[in-house]
mmCIF file with all atom_site columns, C-alpha atoms in Angstrom:
data_model
loop_
_atom_site.group_PDB
_atom_site.id
_atom_site.type_symbol
_atom_site.label_atom_id
_atom_site.label_alt_id
_atom_site.label_comp_id
_atom_site.label_asym_id
_atom_site.label_entity_id
_atom_site.label_seq_id
_atom_site.pdbx_PDB_ins_code
_atom_site.Cartn_x
_atom_site.Cartn_y
_atom_site.Cartn_z
_atom_site.occupancy
_atom_site.B_iso_or_equiv
_atom_site.pdbx_formal_charge
_atom_site.auth_seq_id
_atom_site.auth_comp_id
_atom_site.auth_asym_id
_atom_site.auth_atom_id
_atom_site.pdbx_PDB_model_num
ATOM 1   C CA . UNK A 1 1   ? 23.951 -117.731 20.727  1.00 50.00 ? 1   UNK A CA 1
ATOM 2   C CA . UNK A 1 2   ? 23.348 -116.805 24.353  1.00 49.00 ? 2   UNK A CA 1
ATOM 3   C CA . UNK A 1 3   ? 19.578 -117.167 23.932  1.00 52.00 ? 3   UNK A CA 1
ATOM 4   C CA . UNK A 1 4   ? 19.791 -120.819 22.881  1.00 57.00 ? 4   UNK A CA 1
ATOM 5   C CA . UNK A 1 5   ? 22.511 -121.904 25.287  1.00 61.00 ? 5   UNK A CA 1
ATOM 6   C CA . UNK A 1 6   ? 20.771 -120.964 28.546  1.00 58.00 ? 6   UNK A CA 1
ATOM 7   C CA . UNK A 1 7   ? 17.225 -121.168 29.851  1.00 63.00 ? 7   UNK A CA 1
ATOM 8   C CA . UNK A 1 8   ? 14.918 -118.183 29.776  1.00 62.00 ? 8   UNK A CA 1
ATOM 9   C CA . UNK A 1 9   ? 15.041 -117.679 33.544  1.00 63.00 ? 9   UNK A CA 1
ATOM 10  C CA . UNK A 1 10  ? 18.859 -117.542 33.507  1.00 61.00 ? 10  UNK A CA 1
ATOM 11  C CA . UNK A 1 11  ? 18.902 -114.931 30.742  1.00 56.00 ? 11  UNK A CA 1
ATOM 12  C CA . UNK A 1 12  ? 16.983 -112.472 32.879  1.00 60.00 ? 12  UNK A CA 1
ATOM 13  C CA . UNK A 1 13  ? 19.333 -112.688 35.842  1.00 67.00 ? 13  UNK A CA 1
ATOM 14  C CA . UNK A 1 14  ? 20.976 -109.445 36.887  1.00 64.00 ? 14  UNK A CA 1
ATOM 15  C CA . UNK A 1 15  ? 23.489 -108.190 34.301  1.00 72.00 ? 15  UNK A CA 1
ATOM 16  C CA . UNK A 1 16  ? 22.879 -110.874 31.688  1.00 70.00 ? 16  UNK A CA 1
ATOM 17  C CA . UNK A 1 17  ? 19.944 -109.086 30.060  1.00 70.00 ? 17  UNK A CA 1
ATOM 18  C CA . UNK A 1 18  ? 22.030 -105.907 29.902  1.00 72.00 ? 18  UNK A CA 1
ATOM 19  C CA . UNK A 1 19  ? 24.913 -107.778 28.222  1.00 73.00 ? 19  UNK A CA 1
ATOM 20  C CA . UNK A 1 20  ? 22.560 -109.300 25.651  1.00 70.00 ? 20  UNK A CA 1
ATOM 21  C CA . UNK A 1 21  ? 21.120 -105.866 24.798  1.00 72.00 ? 21  UNK A CA 1
ATOM 22  C CA . UNK A 1 22  ? 24.591 -104.339 24.579  1.00 73.00 ? 22  UNK A CA 1
ATOM 23  C CA . UNK A 1 23  ? 25.816 -106.895 22.055  1.00 74.00 ? 23  UNK A CA 1
ATOM 24  C CA . UNK A 1 24  ? 22.543 -106.740 20.116  1.00 72.00 ? 24  UNK A CA 1
ATOM 25  C CA . UNK A 1 25  ? 22.845 -102.967 19.823  1.00 78.00 ? 25  UNK A CA 1
ATOM 26  C CA . UNK A 1 26  ? 26.464 -103.307 18.751  1.00 80.00 ? 26  UNK A CA 1
ATOM 27  C CA . UNK A 1 27  ? 25.557 -105.738 15.959  1.00 77.00 ? 27  UNK A CA 1
ATOM 28  C CA . UNK A 1 28  ? 22.740 -103.483 14.773  1.00 77.00 ? 28  UNK A CA 1
ATOM 29  C CA . UNK A 1 29  ? 25.076 -100.472 14.684  1.00 81.00 ? 29  UNK A CA 1
ATOM 30  C CA . UNK A 1 30  ? 27.665 -102.417 12.689  1.00 83.00 ? 30  UNK A CA 1
ATOM 31  C CA . UNK A 1 31  ? 24.990 -103.463 10.169  1.00 81.00 ? 31  UNK A CA 1
ATOM 32  C CA . UNK A 1 32  ? 23.679 -99.896  9.814   1.00 84.00 ? 32  UNK A CA 1
ATOM 33  C CA . UNK A 1 33  ? 27.191 -98.552  9.304   1.00 88.00 ? 33  UNK A CA 1
ATOM 34  C CA . UNK A 1 34  ? 27.954 -101.240 6.736   1.00 88.00 ? 34  UNK A CA 1
ATOM 35  C CA . UNK A 1 35  ? 24.756 -100.648 4.738   1.00 88.00 ? 35  UNK A CA 1
ATOM 36  C CA . UNK A 1 36  ? 25.230 -96.883  4.871   1.00 90.00 ? 36  UNK A CA 1
ATOM 37  C CA . UNK A 1 37  ? 28.782 -97.085  3.519   1.00 93.00 ? 37  UNK A CA 1
ATOM 38  C CA . UNK A 1 38  ? 27.806 -99.454  0.704   1.00 92.00 ? 38  UNK A CA 1
ATOM 39  C CA . UNK A 1 39  ? 24.718 -97.430  -0.198  1.00 91.00 ? 39  UNK A CA 1
ATOM 40  C CA . UNK A 1 40  ? 26.710 -94.218  -0.238  1.00 94.00 ? 40  UNK A CA 1
ATOM 41  C CA . UNK A 1 41  ? 29.348 -95.767  -2.519  1.00 94.00 ? 41  UNK A CA 1
ATOM 42  C CA . UNK A 1 42  ? 26.717 -97.130  -4.933  1.00 92.00 ? 42  UNK A CA 1
ATOM 43  C CA . UNK A 1 43  ? 25.148 -93.692  -5.230  1.00 94.00 ? 43  UNK A CA 1
ATOM 44  C CA . UNK A 1 44  ? 28.567 -92.020  -5.665  1.00 95.00 ? 44  UNK A CA 1
ATOM 45  C CA . UNK A 1 45  ? 29.302 -94.312  -8.611  1.00 94.00 ? 45  UNK A CA 1
ATOM 46  C CA . UNK A 1 46  ? 25.869 -93.585  -10.107 1.00 92.00 ? 46  UNK A CA 1
ATOM 47  C CA . UNK A 1 47  ? 26.481 -89.825  -9.760  1.00 93.00 ? 47  UNK A CA 1
ATOM 48  C CA . UNK A 1 48  ? 29.888 -90.129  -11.472 1.00 93.00 ? 48  UNK A CA 1
ATOM 49  C CA . UNK A 1 49  ? 28.280 -91.860  -14.456 1.00 90.00 ? 49  UNK A CA 1
ATOM 50  C CA . UNK A 1 50  ? 24.953 -89.934  -14.413 1.00 88.00 ? 50  UNK A CA 1
ATOM 51  C CA . UNK A 1 51  ? 23.104 -93.234  -14.158 1.00 86.00 ? 51  UNK A CA 1
ATOM 52  C CA . UNK A 1 52  ? 19.817 -94.581  -12.947 1.00 88.00 ? 52  UNK A CA 1
ATOM 53  C CA . UNK A 1 53  ? 20.091 -97.124  -10.132 1.00 90.00 ? 53  UNK A CA 1
ATOM 54  C CA . UNK A 1 54  ? 18.298 -100.409 -10.821 1.00 88.00 ? 54  UNK A CA 1
ATOM 55  C CA . UNK A 1 55  ? 17.562 -102.746 -7.908  1.00 87.00 ? 55  UNK A CA 1
ATOM 56  C CA . UNK A 1 56  ? 15.806 -106.078 -7.818  1.00 84.00 ? 56  UNK A CA 1
ATOM 57  C CA . UNK A 1 57  ? 12.284 -105.895 -6.437  1.00 82.00 ? 57  UNK A CA 1
ATOM 58  C CA . UNK A 1 58  ? 12.558 -108.437 -3.607  1.00 76.00 ? 58  UNK A CA 1
ATOM 59  C CA . UNK A 1 59  ? 9.363  -107.456 -1.767  1.00 74.00 ? 59  UNK A CA 1
ATOM 60  C CA . UNK A 1 60  ? 7.754  -110.891 -1.980  1.00 70.00 ? 60  UNK A CA 1
ATOM 61  C CA . UNK A 1 61  ? 10.892 -112.943 -1.390  1.00 65.00 ? 61  UNK A CA 1
ATOM 62  C CA . UNK A 1 62  ? 9.819  -114.196 2.033   1.00 61.00 ? 62  UNK A CA 1
ATOM 63  C CA . UNK A 1 63  ? 6.332  -115.065 0.768   1.00 62.00 ? 63  UNK A CA 1
ATOM 64  C CA . UNK A 1 64  ? 7.743  -117.329 -1.962  1.00 58.00 ? 64  UNK A CA 1
ATOM 65  C CA . UNK A 1 65  ? 9.961  -119.341 0.357   1.00 59.00 ? 65  UNK A CA 1
ATOM 66  C CA . UNK A 1 66  ? 8.597  -122.673 1.583   1.00 61.00 ? 66  UNK A CA 1
ATOM 67  C CA . UNK A 1 67  ? 11.666 -124.058 3.304   1.00 61.00 ? 67  UNK A CA 1
ATOM 68  C CA . UNK A 1 68  ? 12.626 -125.201 6.767   1.00 63.00 ? 68  UNK A CA 1
ATOM 69  C CA . UNK A 1 69  ? 12.406 -122.901 9.756   1.00 67.00 ? 69  UNK A CA 1
ATOM 70  C CA . UNK A 1 70  ? 16.223 -122.815 9.912   1.00 68.00 ? 70  UNK A CA 1
ATOM 71  C CA . UNK A 1 71  ? 16.334 -121.447 6.357   1.00 66.00 ? 71  UNK A CA 1
ATOM 72  C CA . UNK A 1 72  ? 13.637 -118.891 7.193   1.00 63.00 ? 72  UNK A CA 1
ATOM 73  C CA . UNK A 1 73  ? 15.633 -117.716 10.224  1.00 58.00 ? 73  UNK A CA 1
ATOM 74  C CA . UNK A 1 74  ? 18.683 -117.160 8.047   1.00 60.00 ? 74  UNK A CA 1
ATOM 75  C CA . UNK A 1 75  ? 16.533 -115.387 5.465   1.00 59.00 ? 75  UNK A CA 1
ATOM 76  C CA . UNK A 1 76  ? 15.134 -113.040 8.094   1.00 58.00 ? 76  UNK A CA 1
ATOM 77  C CA . UNK A 1 77  ? 18.671 -111.967 8.963   1.00 55.00 ? 77  UNK A CA 1
ATOM 78  C CA . UNK A 1 78  ? 19.253 -110.601 5.469   1.00 67.00 ? 78  UNK A CA 1
ATOM 79  C CA . UNK A 1 79  ? 19.320 -106.868 5.463   1.00 72.00 ? 79  UNK A CA 1
ATOM 80  C CA . UNK A 1 80  ? 18.408 -106.341 1.835   1.00 77.00 ? 80  UNK A CA 1
ATOM 81  C CA . UNK A 1 81  ? 15.515 -104.080 2.842   1.00 81.00 ? 81  UNK A CA 1
ATOM 82  C CA . UNK A 1 82  ? 17.879 -101.911 4.857   1.00 85.00 ? 82  UNK A CA 1
ATOM 83  C CA . UNK A 1 83  ? 20.290 -101.747 1.918   1.00 87.00 ? 83  UNK A CA 1
ATOM 84  C CA . UNK A 1 84  ? 17.444 -100.831 -0.426  1.00 88.00 ? 84  UNK A CA 1
ATOM 85  C CA . UNK A 1 85  ? 16.297 -98.108  1.957   1.00 90.00 ? 85  UNK A CA 1
ATOM 86  C CA . UNK A 1 86  ? 19.822 -96.682  2.284   1.00 91.00 ? 86  UNK A CA 1
ATOM 87  C CA . UNK A 1 87  ? 20.430 -96.609  -1.464  1.00 93.00 ? 87  UNK A CA 1
ATOM 88  C CA . UNK A 1 88  ? 16.999 -95.054  -2.057  1.00 92.00 ? 88  UNK A CA 1
ATOM 89  C CA . UNK A 1 89  ? 17.407 -92.197  0.390   1.00 92.00 ? 89  UNK A CA 1
ATOM 90  C CA . UNK A 1 90  ? 21.008 -91.492  -0.673  1.00 93.00 ? 90  UNK A CA 1
ATOM 91  C CA . UNK A 1 91  ? 19.820 -91.366  -4.298  1.00 93.00 ? 91  UNK A CA 1
ATOM 92  C CA . UNK A 1 92  ? 16.922 -89.114  -3.336  1.00 93.00 ? 92  UNK A CA 1
ATOM 93  C CA . UNK A 1 93  ? 19.348 -86.701  -1.652  1.00 92.00 ? 93  UNK A CA 1
ATOM 94  C CA . UNK A 1 94  ? 21.358 -86.482  -4.874  1.00 92.00 ? 94  UNK A CA 1
ATOM 95  C CA . UNK A 1 95  ? 18.275 -86.430  -7.133  1.00 91.00 ? 95  UNK A CA 1
ATOM 96  C CA . UNK A 1 96  ? 18.969 -89.752  -8.819  1.00 91.00 ? 96  UNK A CA 1
ATOM 97  C CA . UNK A 1 97  ? 16.292 -92.106  -10.030 1.00 90.00 ? 97  UNK A CA 1
ATOM 98  C CA . UNK A 1 98  ? 15.934 -95.566  -8.477  1.00 90.00 ? 98  UNK A CA 1
ATOM 99  C CA . UNK A 1 99  ? 14.023 -98.211  -10.430 1.00 88.00 ? 99  UNK A CA 1
ATOM 100 C CA . UNK A 1 100 ? 12.982 -101.686 -9.370  1.00 86.00 ? 100 UNK A CA 1
ATOM 101 C CA . UNK A 1 101 ? 13.136 -104.605 -11.791 1.00 83.00 ? 101 UNK A CA 1
ATOM 102 C CA . UNK A 1 102 ? 11.625 -108.063 -11.671 1.00 82.00 ? 102 UNK A CA 1
ATOM 103 C CA . UNK A 1 103 ? 14.350 -110.434 -10.392 1.00 81.00 ? 103 UNK A CA 1
ATOM 104 C CA . UNK A 1 104 ? 12.856 -113.487 -12.105 1.00 85.00 ? 104 UNK A CA 1
ATOM 105 C CA . UNK A 1 105 ? 15.576 -115.662 -13.691 1.00 84.00 ? 105 UNK A CA 1
ATOM 106 C CA . UNK A 1 106 ? 18.235 -112.928 -13.562 1.00 85.00 ? 106 UNK A CA 1
ATOM 107 C CA . UNK A 1 107 ? 20.851 -115.171 -11.968 1.00 84.00 ? 107 UNK A CA 1
ATOM 108 C CA . UNK A 1 108 ? 19.912 -118.343 -13.859 1.00 86.00 ? 108 UNK A CA 1
ATOM 109 C CA . UNK A 1 109 ? 19.840 -117.054 -17.464 1.00 89.00 ? 109 UNK A CA 1
ATOM 110 C CA . UNK A 1 110 ? 22.973 -116.745 -19.594 1.00 89.00 ? 110 UNK A CA 1
ATOM 111 C CA . UNK A 1 111 ? 23.482 -113.089 -20.617 1.00 87.00 ? 111 UNK A CA 1
ATOM 112 C CA . UNK A 1 112 ? 25.274 -114.177 -23.811 1.00 87.00 ? 112 UNK A CA 1
ATOM 113 C CA . UNK A 1 113 ? 22.867 -116.694 -25.332 1.00 87.00 ? 113 UNK A CA 1
ATOM 114 C CA . UNK A 1 114 ? 19.781 -116.645 -23.072 1.00 87.00 ? 114 UNK A CA 1
ATOM 115 C CA . UNK A 1 115 ? 19.877 -120.337 -22.131 1.00 88.00 ? 115 UNK A CA 1
ATOM 116 C CA . UNK A 1 116 ? 19.545 -121.688 -18.607 1.00 90.00 ? 116 UNK A CA 1
ATOM 117 C CA . UNK A 1 117 ? 22.771 -121.728 -16.572 1.00 88.00 ? 117 UNK A CA 1
ATOM 118 C CA . UNK A 1 118 ? 23.967 -124.766 -14.650 1.00 87.00 ? 118 UNK A CA 1
ATOM 119 C CA . UNK A 1 119 ? 25.549 -124.766 -11.212 1.00 82.00 ? 119 UNK A CA 1
ATOM 120 C CA . UNK A 1 120 ? 29.291 -125.402 -11.653 1.00 74.00 ? 120 UNK A CA 1
ATOM 121 C CA . UNK A 1 121 ? 30.491 -125.116 -8.064  1.00 77.00 ? 121 UNK A CA 1
ATOM 122 C CA . UNK A 1 122 ? 28.773 -123.045 -5.407  1.00 79.00 ? 122 UNK A CA 1
ATOM 123 C CA . UNK A 1 123 ? 28.373 -119.484 -6.617  1.00 83.00 ? 123 UNK A CA 1
ATOM 124 C CA . UNK A 1 124 ? 29.833 -120.047 -10.092 1.00 88.00 ? 124 UNK A CA 1
ATOM 125 C CA . UNK A 1 125 ? 27.385 -120.809 -12.895 1.00 89.00 ? 125 UNK A CA 1
ATOM 126 C CA . UNK A 1 126 ? 28.212 -122.092 -16.359 1.00 88.00 ? 126 UNK A CA 1
ATOM 127 C CA . UNK A 1 127 ? 26.403 -122.210 -19.681 1.00 88.00 ? 127 UNK A CA 1
ATOM 128 C CA . UNK A 1 128 ? 26.448 -125.542 -21.488 1.00 88.00 ? 128 UNK A CA 1
ATOM 129 C CA . UNK A 1 129 ? 25.483 -123.915 -24.775 1.00 88.00 ? 129 UNK A CA 1
ATOM 130 C CA . UNK A 1 130 ? 28.070 -121.132 -25.189 1.00 86.00 ? 130 UNK A CA 1
ATOM 131 C CA . UNK A 1 131 ? 30.608 -122.155 -22.508 1.00 85.00 ? 131 UNK A CA 1
ATOM 132 C CA . UNK A 1 132 ? 30.588 -118.902 -20.542 1.00 86.00 ? 132 UNK A CA 1
ATOM 133 C CA . UNK A 1 133 ? 30.969 -118.913 -16.752 1.00 88.00 ? 133 UNK A CA 1
ATOM 134 C CA . UNK A 1 134 ? 30.532 -116.323 -14.030 1.00 88.00 ? 134 UNK A CA 1
ATOM 135 C CA . UNK A 1 135 ? 29.531 -115.525 -10.474 1.00 90.00 ? 135 UNK A CA 1
ATOM 136 C CA . UNK A 1 136 ? 25.771 -115.658 -9.970  1.00 87.00 ? 136 UNK A CA 1
ATOM 137 C CA . UNK A 1 137 ? 25.592 -112.088 -8.571  1.00 87.00 ? 137 UNK A CA 1
ATOM 138 C CA . UNK A 1 138 ? 27.594 -110.658 -11.480 1.00 89.00 ? 138 UNK A CA 1
ATOM 139 C CA . UNK A 1 139 ? 25.372 -112.540 -13.935 1.00 90.00 ? 139 UNK A CA 1
ATOM 140 C CA . UNK A 1 140 ? 22.268 -111.148 -12.219 1.00 90.00 ? 140 UNK A CA 1
ATOM 141 C CA . UNK A 1 141 ? 23.653 -107.584 -12.478 1.00 87.00 ? 141 UNK A CA 1
ATOM 142 C CA . UNK A 1 142 ? 24.413 -108.017 -16.181 1.00 88.00 ? 142 UNK A CA 1
ATOM 143 C CA . UNK A 1 143 ? 20.935 -109.414 -16.851 1.00 88.00 ? 143 UNK A CA 1
ATOM 144 C CA . UNK A 1 144 ? 19.292 -106.586 -14.873 1.00 87.00 ? 144 UNK A CA 1
ATOM 145 C CA . UNK A 1 145 ? 21.272 -104.074 -16.911 1.00 85.00 ? 145 UNK A CA 1
ATOM 146 C CA . UNK A 1 146 ? 20.196 -105.690 -20.190 1.00 84.00 ? 146 UNK A CA 1
ATOM 147 C CA . UNK A 1 147 ? 16.594 -106.019 -19.062 1.00 81.00 ? 147 UNK A CA 1
ATOM 148 C CA . UNK A 1 148 ? 16.393 -102.404 -17.931 1.00 79.00 ? 148 UNK A CA 1
ATOM 149 C CA . UNK A 1 149 ? 18.368 -100.847 -20.802 1.00 75.00 ? 149 UNK A CA 1
ATOM 150 C CA . UNK A 1 150 ? 16.268 -102.570 -23.442 1.00 66.00 ? 150 UNK A CA 1
ATOM 151 C CA . UNK A 1 151 ? 13.176 -100.859 -22.060 1.00 57.00 ? 151 UNK A CA 1
ATOM 152 C CA . UNK A 1 152 ? 14.170 -97.671  -23.872 1.00 48.00 ? 152 UNK A CA 1
ATOM 153 C CA . UNK A 1 153 ? 15.112 -95.726  -20.778 1.00 48.00 ? 153 UNK A CA 1
ATOM 154 C CA . UNK A 1 154 ? 16.835 -92.462  -21.712 1.00 45.00 ? 154 UNK A CA 1
ATOM 155 C CA . UNK A 1 155 ? 20.465 -92.119  -20.706 1.00 45.00 ? 155 UNK A CA 1
ATOM 156 C CA . UNK A 1 156 ? 21.261 -95.823  -20.702 1.00 45.00 ? 156 UNK A CA 1
ATOM 157 C CA . UNK A 1 157 ? 22.684 -97.479  -23.799 1.00 45.00 ? 157 UNK A CA 1
ATOM 158 C CA . UNK A 1 158 ? 24.177 -100.848 -24.509 1.00 43.00 ? 158 UNK A CA 1
ATOM 159 C CA . UNK A 1 159 ? 27.893 -100.892 -25.302 1.00 42.00 ? 159 UNK A CA 1
ATOM 160 C CA . UNK A 1 160 ? 27.678 -103.033 -28.407 1.00 38.00 ? 160 UNK A CA 1
ATOM 161 C CA . UNK A 1 161 ? 29.435 -102.808 -31.713 1.00 37.00 ? 161 UNK A CA 1
ATOM 162 C CA . UNK A 1 162 ? 27.265 -102.460 -34.823 1.00 39.00 ? 162 UNK A CA 1
ATOM 163 C CA . UNK A 1 163 ? 27.655 -106.065 -35.944 1.00 36.00 ? 163 UNK A CA 1
ATOM 164 C CA . UNK A 1 164 ? 27.120 -107.693 -32.563 1.00 38.00 ? 164 UNK A CA 1
ATOM 165 C CA . UNK A 1 165 ? 23.601 -107.917 -31.179 1.00 41.00 ? 165 UNK A CA 1
ATOM 166 C CA . UNK A 1 166 ? 24.763 -109.362 -27.865 1.00 43.00 ? 166 UNK A CA 1
ATOM 167 C CA . UNK A 1 167 ? 27.815 -107.974 -26.053 1.00 42.00 ? 167 UNK A CA 1
ATOM 168 C CA . UNK A 1 168 ? 30.274 -110.497 -24.613 1.00 46.00 ? 168 UNK A CA 1
ATOM 169 C CA . UNK A 1 169 ? 30.692 -109.505 -20.929 1.00 48.00 ? 169 UNK A CA 1
ATOM 170 C CA . UNK A 1 170 ? 31.522 -113.000 -19.669 1.00 48.00 ? 170 UNK A CA 1
ATOM 171 C CA . UNK A 1 171 ? 34.665 -115.013 -20.286 1.00 50.00 ? 171 UNK A CA 1
ATOM 172 C CA . UNK A 1 172 ? 34.574 -118.184 -22.324 1.00 49.00 ? 172 UNK A CA 1
ATOM 173 C CA . UNK A 1 173 ? 35.480 -121.312 -20.412 1.00 50.00 ? 173 UNK A CA 1
ATOM 174 C CA . UNK A 1 174 ? 38.920 -122.489 -21.595 1.00 51.00 ? 174 UNK A CA 1
ATOM 175 C CA . UNK A 1 175 ? 38.414 -126.141 -20.660 1.00 46.00 ? 175 UNK A CA 1
#
């Protein structure tokens, strides 16, 4: 980063401040474009399926974090609020409902058996009880879907057969 590499007096020399602003604006524009495209695509998919959009309520995420300042700096760079805003206004334009669910234990609970998942390697989590594995974000989405659809919301049903109380969306570990 330019800000860390040079002293404060050097950064405000002629031309340097302008270059810093230029690249900062460029990064911000790239982020806005990226979030807008993703938000638009999410809403398009929801329109195709006549669905309600369910997002995690991450309002108090920064309040719950007691980590190092380096971690907090990385956390402040997340643009989940911008993504939430983009999805919300795109959904509002198309008259879709957006709901917010409690994110507690969505990425650490097995959607098949309900037990606690263990970290296999990085982003992949595995269940020691039923042997299923999956990416933590996919697991969180499945759990949000189950949590929200079991609330009796009209228009959302579980795709389960009559004899199976829990659908099997994850693959069994073949090891």
